[in-house]
Each structure stands twice: as C-alpha cells, then as structure tokens.
Short mmCIF file of C-alpha atoms and ligand atoms in Angstrom, two decimals:
data_model
loop_
_atom_site.label_atom_id
_atom_site.label_comp_id
_atom_site.label_asym_id
_atom_site.label_seq_id
_atom_site.Cartn_x
_atom_site.Cartn_y
_atom_site.Cartn_z
CA MET A 246 29.10 12.38 -15.41
CA THR A 247 27.65 10.17 -17.82
CA ILE A 248 26.23 6.72 -15.95
CA GLN A 249 26.38 3.21 -17.71
CA HIS A 250 23.11 1.49 -16.73
CA PRO A 251 22.93 -2.50 -17.12
CA ASN A 252 19.18 -1.56 -18.60
CA PHE A 253 19.28 2.18 -19.98
CA GLY A 254 22.84 2.32 -21.08
CA ALA A 255 24.53 5.44 -21.15
CA MET A 256 22.05 7.99 -19.15
CA ALA A 257 22.38 11.52 -20.02
CA PRO A 258 22.74 13.59 -16.97
CA ASP A 259 19.32 15.44 -17.42
CA ARG A 260 17.20 11.93 -18.46
CA VAL A 261 14.75 11.33 -15.52
CA ILE A 262 13.78 7.95 -15.53
CA ILE A 263 9.95 6.97 -14.31
CA PHE A 264 9.38 4.41 -11.98
CA ASP A 265 5.88 3.51 -11.63
CA THR A 266 4.46 2.00 -8.56
CA THR A 267 0.65 1.63 -9.38
CA LEU A 268 0.79 -2.08 -9.26
CA ARG A 269 2.84 -2.64 -6.09
CA ASP A 270 2.47 0.34 -3.74
CA GLY A 271 -0.72 1.62 -5.28
CA GLU A 272 -2.28 -1.91 -5.31
CA GLN A 273 -1.24 -2.91 -1.70
CA SER A 274 -3.56 0.02 -0.18
CA PRO A 275 -7.08 -0.74 1.10
CA GLY A 276 -9.55 -1.04 -1.62
CA PHE A 277 -7.21 -0.85 -4.91
CA SER A 278 -6.78 -4.53 -5.16
CA MET A 279 -6.68 -5.77 -8.85
CA THR A 280 -7.06 -9.29 -10.10
CA LEU A 281 -4.62 -10.63 -12.29
CA SER A 282 -5.87 -9.75 -16.05
CA GLU A 283 -6.46 -6.13 -14.31
CA LYS A 284 -2.90 -5.94 -13.68
CA VAL A 285 -1.60 -6.90 -17.01
CA ARG A 286 -4.36 -4.71 -18.68
CA MET A 287 -2.86 -1.80 -16.25
CA ALA A 288 0.83 -2.82 -17.27
CA GLU A 289 0.08 -2.75 -20.68
CA ALA A 290 -1.38 0.92 -20.44
CA LEU A 291 1.78 1.78 -18.57
CA ALA A 292 4.04 0.78 -21.21
CA GLU A 293 1.92 2.75 -23.80
CA LEU A 294 2.30 5.77 -21.51
CA GLY A 295 6.09 5.25 -21.82
CA VAL A 296 7.39 4.35 -18.04
CA ASP A 297 10.73 3.21 -17.67
CA VAL A 298 9.96 0.75 -15.06
CA ILE A 299 7.07 -1.18 -14.03
CA GLU A 300 7.01 -2.39 -10.05
CA ALA A 301 4.47 -4.95 -11.05
CA GLY A 302 4.24 -6.42 -7.40
CA PHE A 303 5.71 -8.41 -4.34
CA PRO A 304 6.45 -11.67 -5.39
CA ILE A 305 6.81 -13.57 -1.82
CA ALA A 306 3.24 -11.78 -0.67
CA SER A 307 1.30 -14.39 -2.36
CA ASN A 308 0.69 -16.73 -5.25
CA ASP A 309 -1.13 -14.00 -6.72
CA ASP A 310 1.25 -11.37 -6.61
CA PHE A 311 4.27 -14.10 -8.02
CA ALA A 312 1.68 -14.89 -10.96
CA ALA A 313 1.04 -11.33 -11.65
CA VAL A 314 4.84 -10.28 -11.74
CA LYS A 315 5.42 -13.28 -13.66
CA THR A 316 2.65 -12.96 -16.36
CA ILE A 317 3.74 -9.29 -16.97
CA ALA A 318 7.42 -10.16 -17.31
CA GLU A 319 6.18 -12.89 -20.01
CA THR A 320 3.86 -10.41 -21.89
CA VAL A 321 4.60 -6.78 -21.34
CA ARG A 322 7.43 -5.10 -23.42
CA GLY A 323 9.09 -2.05 -23.19
CA PRO A 324 9.85 -1.10 -19.77
CA VAL A 325 11.97 -2.88 -17.48
CA ILE A 326 9.99 -5.09 -15.18
CA CYS A 327 10.48 -4.81 -11.50
CA GLY A 328 9.67 -7.03 -8.46
CA LEU A 329 9.94 -6.10 -4.62
CA ALA A 330 11.89 -8.02 -2.07
CA ARG A 331 12.58 -7.64 1.50
CA SER A 332 16.45 -8.44 2.71
CA SER A 333 15.70 -12.13 3.26
CA PRO A 334 16.84 -14.78 0.90
CA GLY A 335 13.51 -16.45 0.27
CA ASP A 336 12.05 -13.18 -0.97
CA ILE A 337 14.93 -12.19 -3.36
CA VAL A 338 15.09 -16.00 -4.56
CA ARG A 339 10.77 -15.76 -5.39
CA ALA A 340 11.49 -12.23 -6.76
CA ALA A 341 14.02 -13.34 -9.34
CA GLU A 342 11.98 -16.27 -10.02
CA ALA A 343 8.94 -14.46 -11.15
CA LEU A 344 10.92 -11.93 -13.08
CA ARG A 345 12.97 -14.64 -15.05
CA PRO A 346 10.67 -14.23 -18.23
CA ALA A 347 11.43 -10.45 -18.59
CA GLU A 348 13.20 -8.98 -21.53
CA ARG A 349 14.84 -6.57 -19.07
CA ARG A 350 14.29 -7.00 -15.26
CA ARG A 351 15.02 -5.29 -11.86
CA ILE A 352 15.06 -6.66 -8.36
CA HIS A 353 14.18 -4.09 -5.31
CA THR A 354 15.13 -5.03 -2.20
CA PHE A 355 14.84 -2.82 0.86
CA ILE A 356 15.49 -2.83 4.57
CA SER A 357 14.80 -0.01 7.03
CA THR A 358 17.35 2.27 8.32
CA SER A 359 15.74 4.87 10.46
CA PRO A 360 16.45 4.51 14.57
CA LEU A 361 12.68 4.08 15.15
CA HIS A 362 12.43 1.21 12.55
CA MET A 363 15.56 -0.82 13.04
CA LYS A 364 14.53 -0.79 17.05
CA PHE A 365 11.01 -1.55 16.85
CA LYS A 366 9.94 -3.06 13.54
CA LEU A 367 13.46 -5.01 12.63
CA ARG A 368 14.72 -5.30 16.62
CA MET A 369 18.15 -5.43 14.69
CA GLU A 370 21.40 -3.55 15.66
CA PRO A 371 22.44 -0.96 12.84
CA GLU A 372 25.72 -3.18 12.12
CA ALA A 373 23.64 -6.03 11.59
CA VAL A 374 21.28 -3.85 9.24
CA LEU A 375 24.73 -3.16 7.09
CA ASP A 376 25.40 -6.79 7.04
CA ALA A 377 22.03 -7.33 5.47
CA ILE A 378 22.23 -4.81 3.09
CA THR A 379 25.58 -6.24 1.72
CA ALA A 380 24.22 -9.91 1.88
CA SER A 381 20.74 -9.04 0.27
CA VAL A 382 22.36 -6.70 -2.56
CA THR A 383 24.93 -9.30 -3.38
CA LEU A 384 22.33 -12.00 -3.58
CA ALA A 385 20.14 -9.97 -5.75
CA ARG A 386 23.04 -9.12 -8.14
CA ASN A 387 23.37 -12.65 -8.50
CA HIS A 388 19.87 -12.87 -10.13
CA ALA A 389 19.95 -9.34 -12.01
CA ASP A 390 22.15 -6.97 -13.12
CA ASP A 391 19.83 -4.02 -12.16
CA VAL A 392 19.37 -3.84 -8.52
CA GLU A 393 17.52 -1.37 -6.76
CA TRP A 394 17.95 -1.08 -2.90
CA SER A 395 15.63 1.11 -0.77
CA ALA A 396 16.41 2.46 2.63
CA GLU A 397 12.78 2.13 4.19
CA ASP A 398 12.20 5.26 6.17
CA GLY A 399 15.01 7.09 4.79
CA THR A 400 14.44 10.32 5.10
CA ARG A 401 13.94 9.85 9.07
CA THR A 402 17.47 8.04 9.04
CA ASP A 403 20.43 9.57 10.57
CA ILE A 404 22.63 11.25 7.64
CA ASP A 405 25.70 9.50 8.82
CA PHE A 406 24.13 6.20 8.90
CA LEU A 407 22.27 6.74 5.75
CA CYS A 408 25.86 7.38 4.02
CA ARG A 409 27.08 4.20 5.54
CA ALA A 410 24.08 2.12 4.51
CA VAL A 411 24.18 3.48 0.99
CA GLU A 412 28.08 2.69 0.53
CA ALA A 413 27.32 -0.72 1.63
CA ALA A 414 24.48 -1.10 -1.05
CA ILE A 415 26.66 0.61 -3.76
CA ARG A 416 29.94 -1.78 -3.01
CA ALA A 417 27.66 -4.70 -3.06
CA GLY A 418 26.53 -4.00 -6.73
CA ALA A 419 23.27 -1.87 -6.23
CA THR A 420 22.65 0.29 -9.29
CA THR A 421 19.83 2.69 -8.07
CA ILE A 422 19.44 3.73 -4.80
CA ASN A 423 16.20 4.79 -3.59
CA VAL A 424 15.49 6.61 -0.18
CA PRO A 425 11.75 6.62 0.44
CA ASP A 426 9.96 9.10 2.40
CA THR A 427 8.21 6.28 3.65
CA VAL A 428 6.00 8.00 6.21
CA GLY A 429 5.34 11.21 4.28
CA TYR A 430 7.21 13.52 7.00
CA ALA A 431 9.85 15.25 4.94
CA VAL A 432 9.56 18.71 3.25
CA PRO A 433 11.08 19.72 0.16
CA GLU A 434 14.35 20.92 1.74
CA ASP A 435 14.94 17.65 3.53
CA LEU A 436 14.92 15.95 0.29
CA ARG A 437 17.30 18.72 -1.67
CA ARG A 438 19.70 18.06 1.29
CA ILE A 439 19.71 14.05 1.61
CA PHE A 440 20.55 13.73 -2.11
CA SER A 441 23.27 16.50 -2.49
CA THR A 442 24.68 14.94 0.94
CA LEU A 443 24.64 11.59 -0.38
CA ARG A 444 26.05 12.34 -3.87
CA GLU A 445 28.83 14.32 -2.43
CA ARG A 446 30.13 12.20 0.60
CA VAL A 447 29.32 8.57 -0.38
CA PRO A 448 32.46 6.51 -2.45
CA GLY A 449 30.47 5.53 -6.00
CA ALA A 450 27.70 7.76 -5.65
CA ASP A 451 28.84 9.14 -9.26
CA ALA A 452 27.91 5.68 -10.87
CA VAL A 453 24.46 4.94 -9.62
CA ILE A 454 21.02 6.56 -10.19
CA PHE A 455 19.50 8.07 -7.07
CA SER A 456 15.60 8.01 -6.75
CA ALA A 457 12.97 9.43 -4.73
CA HIS A 458 9.94 7.89 -3.40
CA ASN A 459 7.60 10.07 -1.69
CA HIS A 460 4.35 9.30 0.16
CA ASN A 461 1.78 12.12 0.35
CA ASP A 462 0.92 12.54 4.03
CA LEU A 463 1.49 16.27 4.18
CA GLY A 464 0.24 16.91 0.46
CA LEU A 465 3.95 17.15 -0.35
CA ALA A 466 4.93 14.28 -2.35
CA VAL A 467 5.20 16.07 -5.93
CA ALA A 468 6.90 18.97 -4.25
CA ASN A 469 9.29 16.66 -2.49
CA THR A 470 10.09 14.72 -5.64
CA LEU A 471 10.91 17.95 -7.65
CA ALA A 472 13.37 18.95 -4.90
CA ALA A 473 14.74 15.76 -4.80
CA LEU A 474 15.33 16.22 -8.56
CA ASP A 475 17.30 19.31 -7.43
CA GLY A 476 19.19 17.34 -4.99
CA GLY A 477 20.67 15.23 -8.12
CA ALA A 478 17.90 12.38 -8.05
CA ARG A 479 17.30 11.27 -11.56
CA GLN A 480 14.66 8.53 -10.79
CA VAL A 481 11.35 9.12 -9.34
CA GLU A 482 8.93 6.96 -8.12
CA GLY A 483 4.98 7.34 -8.12
CA ALA A 484 1.54 6.08 -9.30
CA ILE A 485 -0.85 7.06 -11.65
CA ASN A 486 -3.83 9.16 -10.05
CA GLY A 487 -1.32 9.11 -6.62
CA ILE A 488 -2.53 5.94 -5.38
CA GLY A 489 -0.67 4.32 -2.53
CA GLU A 490 -0.60 3.43 1.21
CA ARG A 491 -2.13 6.04 3.22
CA ALA A 492 -2.66 9.36 1.57
CA GLY A 493 -0.75 7.76 -1.61
CA ASN A 494 2.17 8.15 -3.73
CA CYS A 495 3.93 11.11 -5.71
CA SER A 496 1.22 11.01 -8.86
CA ILE A 497 3.12 10.36 -11.93
CA GLU A 498 1.10 12.71 -13.97
CA GLU A 499 1.58 15.64 -11.85
CA VAL A 500 5.38 15.09 -11.44
CA VAL A 501 5.91 14.45 -14.95
CA MET A 502 3.71 17.42 -16.23
CA ALA A 503 5.39 19.79 -13.51
CA MET A 504 8.73 19.17 -15.23
CA ARG A 505 7.03 19.37 -19.00
CA THR A 506 5.31 22.66 -18.16
CA ARG A 507 8.34 24.48 -16.08
CA PRO A 508 11.68 23.31 -18.33
CA ASP A 509 12.93 26.38 -16.73
CA SER A 510 12.98 25.02 -13.38
CA TYR A 511 13.18 21.36 -14.27
CA GLY A 512 15.00 20.92 -17.78
CA PHE A 513 14.76 17.35 -17.49
CA SER A 514 13.87 14.87 -20.19
CA ASN A 515 11.69 11.52 -19.70
CA GLY A 516 10.11 9.24 -22.02
CA ILE A 517 6.34 9.60 -21.24
CA GLU A 518 3.80 9.99 -24.13
CA THR A 519 1.88 12.66 -22.16
CA PRO A 520 -1.15 12.54 -24.47
CA ASN A 521 -1.59 8.88 -23.08
CA ILE A 522 -2.18 10.21 -19.58
CA LEU A 523 -5.71 10.60 -19.31
CA LYS A 524 -6.55 7.18 -20.89
CA THR A 525 -4.37 5.63 -18.17
CA SER A 526 -5.78 7.49 -15.23
CA ARG A 527 -9.34 6.54 -16.35
CA LEU A 528 -8.39 3.12 -17.04
CA LEU A 529 -7.22 2.75 -13.15
CA SER A 530 -10.16 4.33 -12.18
CA THR A 531 -12.34 1.86 -14.15
CA ILE A 532 -10.33 -1.43 -12.63
CA THR A 533 -10.41 0.01 -9.24
CA GLY A 534 -13.56 1.79 -8.88
CA PHE A 535 -12.26 4.96 -7.26
CA ASP A 536 -12.61 8.04 -9.79
CA VAL A 537 -10.13 11.08 -8.91
CA GLN A 538 -11.44 13.79 -7.20
CA PRO A 539 -12.98 16.78 -9.70
CA ASN A 540 -10.49 19.14 -8.81
CA LYS A 541 -7.49 16.38 -9.01
CA ALA A 542 -4.77 18.04 -11.09
CA ILE A 543 -3.92 17.06 -14.83
CA VAL A 544 -6.64 14.00 -14.81
CA GLY A 545 -9.88 15.68 -12.84
CA ARG A 546 -13.03 16.62 -14.33
CA ASN A 547 -12.68 20.06 -13.63
CA ALA A 548 -8.91 20.37 -14.27
CA PHE A 549 -9.55 22.42 -17.57
CA ALA A 550 -13.02 23.78 -16.80
CA HIS A 551 -13.44 27.34 -16.90
CA GLU A 552 -16.50 28.30 -14.95
CA SER A 553 -16.57 31.96 -14.54
CA GLY A 554 -17.42 34.60 -16.59
CA ILE A 555 -13.80 36.41 -16.26
CA HIS A 556 -11.90 33.21 -17.02
CA GLN A 557 -14.27 32.40 -19.96
CA ASP A 558 -13.91 35.73 -21.44
CA GLY A 559 -9.97 35.31 -21.19
CA MET A 560 -9.99 31.97 -22.71
CA LEU A 561 -11.93 33.20 -25.58
CA LYS A 562 -9.58 35.98 -26.13
CA ASN A 563 -6.48 33.69 -25.51
CA ALA A 564 -5.87 30.35 -23.86
CA ALA A 565 -2.71 31.05 -22.43
CA THR A 566 -4.51 33.90 -20.21
CA TYR A 567 -5.64 30.89 -18.07
CA GLU A 568 -4.41 27.78 -19.19
CA ILE A 569 -0.94 26.71 -18.54
CA MET A 570 -0.95 23.69 -20.47
CA THR A 571 -3.39 22.21 -23.22
CA PRO A 572 -5.86 19.77 -22.40
CA ASP A 573 -4.88 17.66 -25.53
CA SER A 574 -1.16 17.33 -24.26
CA VAL A 575 -2.45 15.23 -21.37
CA GLY A 576 -5.21 13.51 -23.47
CA TRP A 577 -8.20 15.71 -23.13
CA THR A 578 -10.58 15.41 -26.30
CA LYS A 579 -12.88 18.16 -27.07
CA SER A 580 -15.99 16.45 -27.44
CA ASN A 581 -17.52 14.01 -24.92
CA LEU A 582 -20.40 12.96 -27.18
CA VAL A 583 -19.96 9.53 -28.60
CA LEU A 584 -21.91 6.79 -30.31
CA GLY A 585 -25.55 6.48 -30.86
CA LYS A 586 -27.53 3.56 -31.47
CA HIS A 587 -26.75 3.57 -35.10
CA SER A 588 -22.88 3.08 -34.49
CA GLY A 589 -21.31 -0.10 -35.74
CA ARG A 590 -19.02 -2.45 -34.21
CA ALA A 591 -15.60 -0.79 -36.25
CA ALA A 592 -16.68 2.49 -34.28
CA PHE A 593 -17.38 0.81 -30.89
CA ARG A 594 -13.83 -0.83 -31.34
CA ASP A 595 -12.01 2.52 -32.43
CA LYS A 596 -13.62 4.40 -29.36
CA LEU A 597 -12.36 1.35 -27.05
CA VAL A 598 -8.88 1.98 -28.13
CA GLN A 599 -9.29 5.74 -28.07
CA LEU A 600 -10.32 5.29 -24.58
CA GLY A 601 -7.38 3.30 -23.62
CA TYR A 602 -8.63 -0.34 -23.56
CA GLY A 603 -6.53 -1.46 -26.45
CA GLU A 604 -7.54 -4.50 -28.71
CA ILE A 605 -9.81 -6.65 -27.11
CA GLY A 606 -10.54 -10.15 -27.98
CA ASP A 607 -13.82 -10.82 -30.14
CA ASN A 608 -15.90 -12.59 -27.46
CA ARG A 609 -15.27 -9.70 -25.17
CA LEU A 610 -15.93 -7.28 -27.80
CA ASN A 611 -19.27 -8.92 -28.78
CA GLU A 612 -20.49 -8.74 -25.21
CA ALA A 613 -19.63 -5.52 -24.77
CA PHE A 614 -21.18 -4.13 -28.05
CA ARG A 615 -24.35 -6.04 -27.16
CA ARG A 616 -24.38 -4.42 -24.00
CA PHE A 617 -23.76 -1.02 -25.76
CA LYS A 618 -26.51 -1.35 -28.08
CA ASP A 619 -28.68 -2.30 -25.08
CA LEU A 620 -27.78 0.83 -23.56
CA ALA A 621 -28.32 2.94 -26.72
CA ASP A 622 -31.75 1.79 -26.79
CA ARG A 623 -32.56 2.72 -23.33
CA LYS A 624 -30.43 5.97 -23.27
CA LYS A 625 -30.97 9.06 -25.76
CA THR A 626 -27.37 9.80 -25.70
CA VAL A 627 -24.21 7.80 -24.79
CA PHE A 628 -21.31 9.53 -23.56
CA GLU A 629 -17.84 8.52 -22.91
CA ASP A 630 -18.17 7.92 -19.39
CA ASP A 631 -20.99 5.41 -20.25
CA ILE A 632 -19.09 3.25 -22.17
CA ILE A 633 -16.07 3.37 -19.64
CA ALA A 634 -18.72 2.26 -17.14
CA LEU A 635 -20.01 -0.52 -19.43
CA ILE A 636 -16.53 -1.67 -20.15
CA ASP A 637 -15.82 -2.17 -16.69
CA GLU A 638 -18.79 -4.57 -16.55
CA THR A 639 -17.73 -6.54 -19.56
CA VAL A 640 -14.15 -6.33 -20.63
CA VAL A 641 -11.95 -5.15 -17.69
CA ARG A 642 -13.19 -8.26 -15.62
CA ASP A 643 -11.77 -11.58 -14.80
CA HIS A 644 -13.64 -14.76 -15.41
CA GLU A 645 -15.57 -14.86 -12.17
CA ARG A 646 -16.70 -17.57 -10.04
CA VAL A 647 -20.45 -15.80 -9.55
CA SER A 648 -21.77 -14.00 -12.41
CA PHE A 649 -24.85 -11.79 -12.19
CA GLU A 650 -28.04 -13.32 -14.52
CA GLU A 651 -31.33 -11.63 -13.96
CA LEU A 652 -32.99 -9.62 -11.15
CA GLU A 653 -36.61 -8.52 -10.61
CA VAL A 654 -37.46 -6.37 -7.79
CA ARG A 655 -41.02 -4.94 -6.24
CA SER A 656 -40.67 -2.32 -3.90
CA GLY A 657 -42.60 0.83 -2.72
CA SER A 658 -43.98 2.32 0.24
CA LYS A 659 -46.27 0.03 1.36
CA GLY A 660 -43.76 -2.66 2.91
CA PRO A 661 -40.74 -4.76 2.66
CA SER A 662 -39.21 -4.91 -0.62
CA THR A 663 -38.74 -8.39 -2.71
CA ALA A 664 -35.97 -9.29 -4.91
CA ASP A 665 -36.11 -12.20 -7.20
CA LEU A 666 -32.42 -12.76 -8.28
CA VAL A 667 -30.72 -15.57 -10.53
CA LEU A 668 -27.02 -15.88 -10.34
CA SER A 669 -24.55 -18.23 -11.74
CA ILE A 670 -22.21 -19.91 -9.57
CA ASP A 671 -19.29 -21.90 -11.00
CA GLY A 672 -21.57 -22.12 -14.27
CA VAL A 673 -24.61 -23.24 -12.29
CA ARG A 674 -27.79 -21.01 -12.98
CA ARG A 675 -29.36 -20.60 -9.23
CA SER A 676 -32.21 -18.41 -7.89
CA ALA A 677 -33.55 -17.22 -4.95
CA ARG A 678 -36.21 -14.94 -3.47
CA ALA A 679 -35.30 -12.16 -0.80
CA GLN A 680 -37.38 -9.65 1.50
CA GLY A 681 -35.55 -6.76 2.60
CA ASP A 682 -35.57 -3.34 4.12
CA GLY A 683 -35.78 -1.47 0.30
CA PRO A 684 -34.92 -3.12 -3.11
CA VAL A 685 -31.36 -2.81 -2.35
CA ASP A 686 -31.16 -4.48 0.94
CA ALA A 687 -33.42 -7.46 -0.59
CA ALA A 688 -31.18 -7.67 -3.30
CA PHE A 689 -28.18 -8.17 -1.11
CA ARG A 690 -30.07 -10.66 1.20
CA ALA A 691 -30.74 -12.83 -2.07
CA ILE A 692 -27.24 -12.40 -3.02
CA ARG A 693 -26.07 -13.75 0.73
CA GLU A 694 -28.97 -16.46 0.24
CA LEU A 695 -27.27 -17.85 -3.07
CA PHE A 696 -23.47 -17.71 -1.78
CA PRO A 697 -23.47 -17.36 1.79
CA HIS A 698 -20.61 -15.31 3.23
CA GLU A 699 -19.18 -13.63 6.06
CA ALA A 700 -18.11 -10.55 4.92
CA THR A 701 -19.89 -7.42 6.14
CA LEU A 702 -20.89 -4.18 3.69
CA ALA A 703 -18.42 -1.74 4.61
CA LEU A 704 -19.56 1.04 2.35
CA PHE A 705 -22.50 1.37 -0.42
CA SER A 706 -22.13 4.44 -2.40
CA VAL A 707 -24.28 5.46 -5.51
CA GLY A 708 -23.77 8.08 -8.26
CA ALA A 709 -24.92 9.28 -11.47
CA VAL A 710 -22.32 8.75 -14.37
CA THR A 711 -23.94 11.48 -16.59
CA PRO A 712 -26.43 14.12 -15.63
CA GLU A 713 -29.86 13.25 -16.93
CA THR A 714 -32.53 11.16 -15.59
CA ASP A 715 -31.71 8.31 -17.79
CA ALA A 716 -28.39 8.38 -16.42
CA GLN A 717 -26.49 5.11 -15.43
CA ALA A 718 -26.20 4.72 -11.64
CA ARG A 719 -22.78 3.74 -10.90
CA CYS A 720 -22.50 1.62 -7.56
CA THR A 721 -19.79 0.81 -5.55
CA VAL A 722 -19.95 -2.06 -2.90
CA ARG A 723 -17.20 -2.42 -0.20
CA LEU A 724 -16.90 -5.66 1.81
CA GLN A 725 -14.67 -6.55 4.60
CA GLU A 726 -13.65 -9.72 6.00
CA ASN A 727 -10.98 -10.65 8.37
CA GLY A 728 -9.16 -7.05 7.89
CA ARG A 729 -9.67 -7.61 4.17
CA LEU A 730 -11.16 -4.81 2.15
CA VAL A 731 -12.42 -5.00 -1.56
CA ASP A 732 -14.44 -2.85 -3.59
CA GLY A 733 -16.76 -3.75 -6.40
CA GLN A 734 -18.23 -1.65 -8.92
CA GLY A 735 -21.61 -1.85 -11.09
CA ALA A 736 -23.04 0.53 -13.58
CA ASP A 737 -26.58 0.24 -15.03
CA THR A 738 -29.41 2.36 -15.97
CA ASP A 739 -31.43 0.50 -13.03
CA THR A 740 -29.90 1.53 -9.72
CA VAL A 741 -31.03 -1.61 -7.77
CA VAL A 742 -29.34 -3.68 -10.95
CA SER A 743 -26.25 -1.66 -10.52
CA ALA A 744 -25.83 -2.35 -6.81
CA ALA A 745 -26.24 -6.21 -7.37
CA LEU A 746 -23.94 -5.92 -10.15
CA ALA A 747 -21.45 -4.17 -7.38
CA TYR A 748 -22.05 -6.46 -4.82
CA VAL A 749 -21.32 -9.61 -7.04
CA HIS A 750 -18.14 -7.96 -8.17
CA ALA A 751 -16.93 -7.25 -4.80
CA LEU A 752 -17.39 -11.00 -3.78
CA ASN A 753 -15.70 -12.25 -6.73
CA LYS A 754 -12.37 -9.88 -5.70
CA LEU A 755 -12.94 -11.19 -2.41
CA LEU A 756 -12.63 -14.87 -3.18
CA VAL A 757 -9.54 -14.04 -5.00
CA LYS A 758 -8.18 -12.26 -1.89
CA ARG A 759 -8.82 -14.74 0.37
CA GLU A 760 -5.81 -16.83 -1.30
CA ARG A 761 -3.50 -14.14 -0.19
CA ARG A 762 -1.26 -14.04 2.48
CA GLU A 763 0.31 -10.61 3.79
CA PRO A 764 3.92 -10.75 4.07
CA GLU A 765 5.03 -9.69 7.82
CA ALA A 766 6.88 -6.38 8.10
CA LEU A 767 5.85 -4.97 4.92
CA SER A 768 5.07 -1.22 5.19
CA ALA A 769 4.60 1.32 2.82
O1 KIV B 3 7.44 3.83 1.16
C1 KIV B 3 8.34 2.85 1.09
O2 KIV B 3 9.28 2.80 1.93
C2 KIV B 3 8.30 1.80 0.32
C3 KIV B 3 9.63 0.83 0.12
C4 KIV B 3 9.11 -0.32 0.22
C5 KIV B 3 10.38 1.37 -1.13
O3 KIV B 3 7.55 1.49 -0.64
ZN1 ZN B 4 6.08 3.14 -0.61
#
C-alpha cells in the first residue's frame, strides 16, 4: 500500500528513505566532535549526496548543539532536517525551536522500552513508559507534522510490549517508527522477525514508515539493516564511514551500495548520488581526523586495489572478473596526480570542488591557495591527499581562539630540545621558549606555557600523507579533560610543525567543548 508521508508525499512501496545520523549519533562518539562550521559543511555535503533526512543534532544537549541544528535548518536545503529529543517536554520544545527555520522538519523522540532499561535506567514501570510515549509524541506532533518515535533498546524489548508501545506512538501521531538495536546485540533473523511482527500485529502499522537503526558491536549493522528491509522497514539509519557510539552505526555507503549492487535481493530505490560517496567520506575524515581503515568497504584506500598477479591479470581481461561495482560509481577517479607549482587559482578551486569542499569564500580560498603554492615549492608532486590535508588546515576550520604562527626547534642527539614558538591568542601575538625531551615535547611545552590548561595528552600519532621522503606528516593529538576527549589534526612537511598544529587544533576544539553540557541518560 502507498503511504502518504507528511514530508515525502505518496511513498512508493519500494522507496527506502536514507536517514543520516553522522551529525548526531556519529558526532556524539569520542573524538568525533565537530565545530559549528564543520557540521554545516558536512550537512551541505550530505545534501549533495542525496540523503533524505539529516539528523543534525540533539538540541537540548548544549547551546552548541542547538546552534548547529538551527543553523543547518536555516541554511541547508533539500533533506528534511531532524532534531533528537528525549520524551520530556523540555527536550521536545527545544528541538522544535531549533528546527523552526527548516523548510521541512522532523522531531525524533525516543524512550527505552526494554525491561533492563525501563527498570535500571528509567526506573519507570512499563505502563508509565506507555503514557510517556503518548504524551511525548502528542506534544511533538503539535510542533511538527513529521514525528519519528524510537524504542530505545528495541531489539531487546519483549515483543508484546513493543507492539503496545508502537501502537501508542502511532495513535499519538508518529509517522515513522524506529526500532534501534541500541547495543548491537541482534542478528539478522531478529530484525526480520521484529519488523514483520510489528507490521502484522500493530493497528495502523500500514500507514507509517518503519525504520532500522543498527549499531555495529558484532559487525552486523549492515547485515541487520538489510534484514530489516526484508521485514518491511523502509527507512535505514546510519552514518558516513559507519561512525557512531562504540563500534559505530550502520555505514550509509555500505548499505546503499549493497542495495545498488544486489537489486535481485534488494530491489529498492533511494535518492543517493553514489558518485558523491567518496568525497563525502573524505570530508568527514578530514573534519574528524579519523581516516577509514585501508580495507574499509567502498571508501577504503584498498577497496578497489588489485594486488595479486592473478587478480590483475583477470582485471586486464575483464574488470568484472574481480570487481562487483565500478570504482567511479562511488566517486573514485583514476588519477590521483593533481596540481603542480604552475597550477593557477581556477584549477585549484576546481579541484577543491571535485574533492567535495564546495564553493569556498575568497579569503579562505586565497589562504588555501597560498599554502598550496608554498607546499608545491617544497614538494615535487602534490597529490589529492596532500590537498585534503592542507585544506583541513585552512578551509574547514572555524575561527579559532588560538592560532599557530611560527615555530623553530633545535634538537639532536646531544641534549634536550628547544622550541621557540609564536602563537596568536585572541588576536594577540605571543611567544615562548621551552625545552623538552625531543622537539615535539618541547613544542607542546611551549604551547602549555603560552596557553596554560589542565588537559592531558591521551594520544599522539604521526603518519605520512603520501609515500615519499618529502611527504607531509599528518599528526593527530588527542586531549582529555574531565572525561571529554577531543582530537586535533595537523599536516606539514615538517613533522614538529604538524604536531604543533594538531595540538593547537585540539586545544581550540576543547575550548568549544568546555561549553557543552552532556544530557543525562542519553544513550547510543
Ligand atoms: O541507538 C539508539 O538507540 C539511538 C536512539 C536515540 C535512536 O541512537
Ligand atoms: Zn544509536
């Protein structure tokens, strides 16, 4: 039967709604926090990718989250913009306020329904949970026509109680019913059974969209999501690169390509522009500083690399021998060799657009172009990966309180290293000299001297962006303060400069995060 959806109109039975939660479930996991402008940039990329719904954040969580949802609602056009809310009126009203500027909006409200969560987390009786569902969905419907209700820990919920809870949500006006596998415990057969049971038994089930939201603790999130489609779900929730709480969420790129590659098993349609997948994945890696592993399906560096002689031979004869989808169908281009020191601004700007950075303002373009020229003078060949690393330094970042200006180090085998560092702090240039056990230690001590703080260093890693000796070093610095974790990235042909840039980036993120208040009882 065709469903009339408040935001999507008449829904063909084989249309699958792609709901992206990179900016909410993904962003709330340790190390993945993003600044306001990074979130907006990511939301624009998700719109270009063609997702149907962007879950932009959890407005009650902090002023930052509220501002992110509101700004995305004001500026990003195309997808429905969604905000998360627990079942309390305060959460729902705050979400509604943040979403008000959106062309099309959705309020997503949730409460736990499993015996374990109701008893220990909510300390509520099941009947009180049913009342809370009715009240919260009713209130949400007063603020939006499109309301999603989620049964947190749904896959560990008694099926009879789940049917009652879903019935209460539908009666109160929910238009999408989501059954999350919050702790990643379910196996595909569970998902198939849960969705078909709900669709068979719950009155009104034929007028709503069922949705799957699977976590990857057993590595089954994508398989579970496909099984949910078999059971009748027509919305899939997930995140780019599969980021999210703990082991992450269902990976959007994987589930979409599974549907596209196997229409014989999953003959559904969706609105994703698959050639935009890679650039969206890369933008997220650039913003968060977490590269995907080389063997990651679809977007990993090796996903389309054929190493063994037998495979290469087969590929030369007919690519279909070892390739189930073409690299260009997900955005891989043949050549990674890009610009040189004679390339002009127009070519540079085109390359940025191709890499998924969209149109950038003139000031930022000038700064990025200056840095590109500087890099091209120092490095024989500038690859796409170099440009991605460089853009991270200039284009993606927000206005930061602390910025790196200059660094000189003396180091060697004879004794402590010394770093002379200049930072600009709130617009004022300040310098310090510090000694340390090695040049990186000396540089980090100089940063602490110029901007004293209590955060501890939880991780420091260095990798080469490309394989040559003049490669840029890409550093990640993780800082920890009162249970908060932030990651910063830097890239430069000088490893110590790169480390200092990464530290300063992390510090700026920490300053933003200090203002955040984590909501109680939020899970997954
Ligand atoms: O995993 C989960 O249960 C969630 C809900 C808030 C939808 O993320
Ligand atoms: Zn989740």
